[in-house]
Amino acid sequence: MLNTFEPNKKQHIFLRTHGSKIAHCGHRTGKTTMLAYEAALHATREYPHWWSGIEFEKEKTVSILIVGDSYELIYDTIAKKIGVFIGEDLDGVPGARTKIFDCSCGGGGYKIEFLSASLPEETIKSETEDLKPDIVFCDEVYDYETI
């Protein structure tokens, strides 16, 4: 559930930051867990008392796009973490774009879609043509030696 994740000091500062942000951290420092946590907050609108970031109204259906390097990263890692936080059983079907969650509850709901950045550019354009996400998360690992 959402209350099981307790951000460390640096994650807490990052999560309270407004606007566009980039987590420039080392390997295995909690970036993916932090991303999954924030996505789950927006999906459920169950913001903690200390939250000072953007908040979506409960009546609105929030569309979230999560982009990652590969399906192993975005589906196996992030989707399972979000599933733990939201409390849903994951049974997604990998494809060019993997839609994992699509839920209506009360006046609003949430839709979370996953997209692999390793797809050809034409495929990404066609997959996202009609997608108008309210918020986008990118969980990509860059090799600094090749940049």
PDB file of C-alpha atoms in Angstrom:
ATOM      1  CA  MET A   1       0.000   0.000   0.000  1.00  0.00           C
ATOM      2  CA  LEU A   2       0.993   3.625  -0.330  1.00  0.00           C
ATOM      3  CA  ASN A   3       1.689   3.969   3.397  1.00  0.00           C
ATOM      4  CA  THR A   4       4.388   1.261   3.309  1.00  0.00           C
ATOM      5  CA  PHE A   5       6.945   3.398   1.428  1.00  0.00           C
ATOM      6  CA  GLU A   6       8.898   5.809   3.585  1.00  0.00           C
ATOM      7  CA  PRO A   7      11.126   8.060   1.463  1.00  0.00           C
ATOM      8  CA  ASN A   8      14.627   8.668   2.738  1.00  0.00           C
ATOM      9  CA  LYS A   9      15.825  12.270   3.202  1.00  0.00           C
ATOM     10  CA  LYS A  10      16.965  12.804  -0.408  1.00  0.00           C
ATOM     11  CA  GLN A  11      13.887  11.082  -1.881  1.00  0.00           C
ATOM     12  CA  HIS A  12      11.684  13.233   0.342  1.00  0.00           C
ATOM     13  CA  ILE A  13      13.311  16.429  -0.963  1.00  0.00           C
ATOM     14  CA  PHE A  14      12.977  15.221  -4.558  1.00  0.00           C
ATOM     15  CA  LEU A  15       9.304  14.259  -4.177  1.00  0.00           C
ATOM     16  CA  ARG A  16       8.465  17.690  -2.717  1.00  0.00           C
ATOM     17  CA  THR A  17      10.023  19.469  -5.723  1.00  0.00           C
ATOM     18  CA  HIS A  18       7.600  21.229  -8.087  1.00  0.00           C
ATOM     19  CA  GLY A  19       7.573  21.085 -11.895  1.00  0.00           C
ATOM     20  CA  SER A  20       9.840  19.061 -14.150  1.00  0.00           C
ATOM     21  CA  LYS A  21      12.540  17.206 -12.310  1.00  0.00           C
ATOM     22  CA  ILE A  22      15.327  14.745 -13.025  1.00  0.00           C
ATOM     23  CA  ALA A  23      16.630  12.178 -10.541  1.00  0.00           C
ATOM     24  CA  HIS A  24      20.367  12.187 -11.236  1.00  0.00           C
ATOM     25  CA  CYS A  25      21.434   9.338  -8.965  1.00  0.00           C
ATOM     26  CA  GLY A  26      23.602   6.260  -8.928  1.00  0.00           C
ATOM     27  CA  HIS A  27      22.500   2.697  -9.555  1.00  0.00           C
ATOM     28  CA  ARG A  28      20.214   1.056  -6.983  1.00  0.00           C
ATOM     29  CA  THR A  29      19.483   4.264  -5.062  1.00  0.00           C
ATOM     30  CA  GLY A  30      15.680   4.065  -5.175  1.00  0.00           C
ATOM     31  CA  LYS A  31      14.860   6.071  -8.333  1.00  0.00           C
ATOM     32  CA  THR A  32      12.416   3.477  -9.695  1.00  0.00           C
ATOM     33  CA  THR A  33      10.699   3.009  -6.343  1.00  0.00           C
ATOM     34  CA  MET A  34      10.366   6.788  -6.025  1.00  0.00           C
ATOM     35  CA  LEU A  35       8.875   7.018  -9.543  1.00  0.00           C
ATOM     36  CA  ALA A  36       6.417   4.205  -8.813  1.00  0.00           C
ATOM     37  CA  TYR A  37       5.434   5.866  -5.542  1.00  0.00           C
ATOM     38  CA  GLU A  38       4.730   9.232  -7.171  1.00  0.00           C
ATOM     39  CA  ALA A  39       2.770   7.583 -10.011  1.00  0.00           C
ATOM     40  CA  ALA A  40       0.700   5.702  -7.430  1.00  0.00           C
ATOM     41  CA  LEU A  41       0.013   8.947  -5.531  1.00  0.00           C
ATOM     42  CA  HIS A  42      -1.366  10.581  -8.671  1.00  0.00           C
ATOM     43  CA  ALA A  43      -3.364   7.483  -9.632  1.00  0.00           C
ATOM     44  CA  THR A  44      -5.057   7.178  -6.254  1.00  0.00           C
ATOM     45  CA  ARG A  45      -4.962  10.849  -5.224  1.00  0.00           C
ATOM     46  CA  GLU A  46      -3.947   9.661  -1.755  1.00  0.00           C
ATOM     47  CA  TYR A  47      -1.320  12.342  -1.169  1.00  0.00           C
ATOM     48  CA  PRO A  48       0.579  12.330   2.154  1.00  0.00           C
ATOM     49  CA  HIS A  49       0.220  15.302   4.509  1.00  0.00           C
ATOM     50  CA  TRP A  50       3.711  16.548   3.577  1.00  0.00           C
ATOM     51  CA  TRP A  51       3.058  16.496  -0.196  1.00  0.00           C
ATOM     52  CA  SER A  52       3.634  19.868  -1.864  1.00  0.00           C
ATOM     53  CA  GLY A  53       3.747  18.798  -5.527  1.00  0.00           C
ATOM     54  CA  ILE A  54       0.992  18.820  -8.139  1.00  0.00           C
ATOM     55  CA  GLU A  55      -2.304  17.280  -7.033  1.00  0.00           C
ATOM     56  CA  PHE A  56      -5.065  16.024  -9.319  1.00  0.00           C
ATOM     57  CA  GLU A  57      -8.732  16.323  -8.382  1.00  0.00           C
ATOM     58  CA  LYS A  58     -10.497  13.113  -7.377  1.00  0.00           C
ATOM     59  CA  GLU A  59     -13.194  13.658 -10.032  1.00  0.00           C
ATOM     60  CA  LYS A  60     -10.656  13.760 -12.903  1.00  0.00           C
ATOM     61  CA  THR A  61      -9.398  10.681 -14.706  1.00  0.00           C
ATOM     62  CA  VAL A  62      -5.609  10.996 -14.621  1.00  0.00           C
ATOM     63  CA  SER A  63      -3.637   9.668 -17.576  1.00  0.00           C
ATOM     64  CA  ILE A  64      -0.051   8.698 -16.729  1.00  0.00           C
ATOM     65  CA  LEU A  65       2.587   7.651 -19.255  1.00  0.00           C
ATOM     66  CA  ILE A  66       5.700   5.864 -18.011  1.00  0.00           C
ATOM     67  CA  VAL A  67       8.583   5.503 -20.451  1.00  0.00           C
ATOM     68  CA  GLY A  68      11.474   3.156 -19.829  1.00  0.00           C
ATOM     69  CA  ASP A  69      14.384   1.652 -21.668  1.00  0.00           C
ATOM     70  CA  SER A  70      12.963  -1.867 -21.891  1.00  0.00           C
ATOM     71  CA  TYR A  71       9.900  -3.877 -20.928  1.00  0.00           C
ATOM     72  CA  GLU A  72      11.863  -5.643 -18.235  1.00  0.00           C
ATOM     73  CA  LEU A  73      12.433  -2.281 -16.562  1.00  0.00           C
ATOM     74  CA  ILE A  74       9.039  -0.667 -17.044  1.00  0.00           C
ATOM     75  CA  TYR A  75       6.803  -3.705 -16.689  1.00  0.00           C
ATOM     76  CA  ASP A  76       8.601  -6.104 -14.394  1.00  0.00           C
ATOM     77  CA  THR A  77       9.994  -3.416 -12.111  1.00  0.00           C
ATOM     78  CA  ILE A  78       7.774  -0.334 -12.070  1.00  0.00           C
ATOM     79  CA  ALA A  79       4.428  -2.030 -12.715  1.00  0.00           C
ATOM     80  CA  LYS A  80       4.986  -4.500  -9.914  1.00  0.00           C
ATOM     81  CA  LYS A  81       5.979  -1.724  -7.519  1.00  0.00           C
ATOM     82  CA  ILE A  82       2.911   0.330  -8.447  1.00  0.00           C
ATOM     83  CA  GLY A  83       0.767  -2.770  -8.091  1.00  0.00           C
ATOM     84  CA  VAL A  84       2.076  -3.273  -4.582  1.00  0.00           C
ATOM     85  CA  PHE A  85       1.350   0.347  -3.686  1.00  0.00           C
ATOM     86  CA  ILE A  86      -2.115   0.439  -5.275  1.00  0.00           C
ATOM     87  CA  GLY A  87      -2.969  -3.065  -4.112  1.00  0.00           C
ATOM     88  CA  GLU A  88      -3.934  -4.458  -7.536  1.00  0.00           C
ATOM     89  CA  ASP A  89      -3.063  -7.809  -9.064  1.00  0.00           C
ATOM     90  CA  LEU A  90      -0.976  -7.244 -12.201  1.00  0.00           C
ATOM     91  CA  ASP A  91      -1.781  -9.313 -15.233  1.00  0.00           C
ATOM     92  CA  GLY A  92      -0.536  -7.128 -18.081  1.00  0.00           C
ATOM     93  CA  VAL A  93       0.141  -8.309 -21.591  1.00  0.00           C
ATOM     94  CA  PRO A  94       3.410  -6.940 -23.013  1.00  0.00           C
ATOM     95  CA  GLY A  95       3.063  -5.325 -26.417  1.00  0.00           C
ATOM     96  CA  ALA A  96       4.300  -2.265 -28.287  1.00  0.00           C
ATOM     97  CA  ARG A  97       2.507  -0.242 -25.638  1.00  0.00           C
ATOM     98  CA  THR A  98       1.494  -2.103 -22.494  1.00  0.00           C
ATOM     99  CA  LYS A  99      -1.592  -0.763 -20.778  1.00  0.00           C
ATOM    100  CA  ILE A 100      -1.547  -2.047 -17.229  1.00  0.00           C
ATOM    101  CA  PHE A 101      -4.088  -0.056 -15.255  1.00  0.00           C
ATOM    102  CA  ASP A 102      -7.363   1.463 -16.407  1.00  0.00           C
ATOM    103  CA  CYS A 103      -9.661   2.089 -13.475  1.00  0.00           C
ATOM    104  CA  SER A 104     -12.755   4.180 -12.906  1.00  0.00           C
ATOM    105  CA  CYS A 105     -13.772   4.893  -9.358  1.00  0.00           C
ATOM    106  CA  GLY A 106     -16.261   7.497  -8.199  1.00  0.00           C
ATOM    107  CA  GLY A 107     -16.216  10.480 -10.534  1.00  0.00           C
ATOM    108  CA  GLY A 108     -12.686   9.884 -11.805  1.00  0.00           C
ATOM    109  CA  GLY A 109     -10.081   7.190 -12.150  1.00  0.00           C
ATOM    110  CA  TYR A 110      -6.691   6.573 -13.636  1.00  0.00           C
ATOM    111  CA  LYS A 111      -5.022   5.142 -16.692  1.00  0.00           C
ATOM    112  CA  ILE A 112      -1.360   4.171 -16.561  1.00  0.00           C
ATOM    113  CA  GLU A 113       0.365   3.233 -19.795  1.00  0.00           C
ATOM    114  CA  PHE A 114       3.890   1.959 -20.283  1.00  0.00           C
ATOM    115  CA  LEU A 115       6.024   2.588 -23.370  1.00  0.00           C
ATOM    116  CA  SER A 116       9.458   1.234 -24.222  1.00  0.00           C
ATOM    117  CA  ALA A 117      11.842   3.947 -25.409  1.00  0.00           C
ATOM    118  CA  SER A 118      13.815   1.277 -27.266  1.00  0.00           C
ATOM    119  CA  LEU A 119      11.081   1.013 -29.924  1.00  0.00           C
ATOM    120  CA  PRO A 120      11.662   2.582 -33.351  1.00  0.00           C
ATOM    121  CA  GLU A 121      10.768   6.287 -33.499  1.00  0.00           C
ATOM    122  CA  GLU A 122       7.884   5.660 -35.953  1.00  0.00           C
ATOM    123  CA  THR A 123       6.345   3.100 -33.588  1.00  0.00           C
ATOM    124  CA  ILE A 124       6.605   5.485 -30.635  1.00  0.00           C
ATOM    125  CA  LYS A 125       4.929   8.263 -32.661  1.00  0.00           C
ATOM    126  CA  SER A 126       2.068   6.007 -33.775  1.00  0.00           C
ATOM    127  CA  GLU A 127       1.616   4.546 -30.274  1.00  0.00           C
ATOM    128  CA  THR A 128       1.419   7.978 -28.625  1.00  0.00           C
ATOM    129  CA  GLU A 129      -0.456   9.888 -31.349  1.00  0.00           C
ATOM    130  CA  ASP A 130      -3.783  10.003 -29.474  1.00  0.00           C
ATOM    131  CA  LEU A 131      -2.270   9.823 -26.002  1.00  0.00           C
ATOM    132  CA  LYS A 132      -2.566  13.039 -24.033  1.00  0.00           C
ATOM    133  CA  PRO A 133      -1.037  12.219 -20.655  1.00  0.00           C
ATOM    134  CA  ASP A 134      -1.500  14.493 -17.668  1.00  0.00           C
ATOM    135  CA  ILE A 135       1.909  13.487 -16.373  1.00  0.00           C
ATOM    136  CA  VAL A 136       4.900  11.665 -17.869  1.00  0.00           C
ATOM    137  CA  PHE A 137       7.588   9.735 -16.014  1.00  0.00           C
ATOM    138  CA  CYS A 138      10.787   8.507 -17.614  1.00  0.00           C
ATOM    139  CA  ASP A 139      12.800   5.760 -15.961  1.00  0.00           C
ATOM    140  CA  GLU A 140      15.860   5.452 -18.141  1.00  0.00           C
ATOM    141  CA  VAL A 141      19.397   4.539 -17.207  1.00  0.00           C
ATOM    142  CA  TYR A 142      22.049   6.340 -19.206  1.00  0.00           C
ATOM    143  CA  ASP A 143      25.561   5.080 -19.687  1.00  0.00           C
ATOM    144  CA  TYR A 144      27.629   8.215 -19.068  1.00  0.00           C
ATOM    145  CA  GLU A 145      30.605   6.770 -20.916  1.00  0.00           C
ATOM    146  CA  THR A 146      28.647   6.798 -24.200  1.00  0.00           C
ATOM    147  CA  ILE A 147      27.193  10.303 -23.813  1.00  0.00           C
TER     148      ILE A 147
END
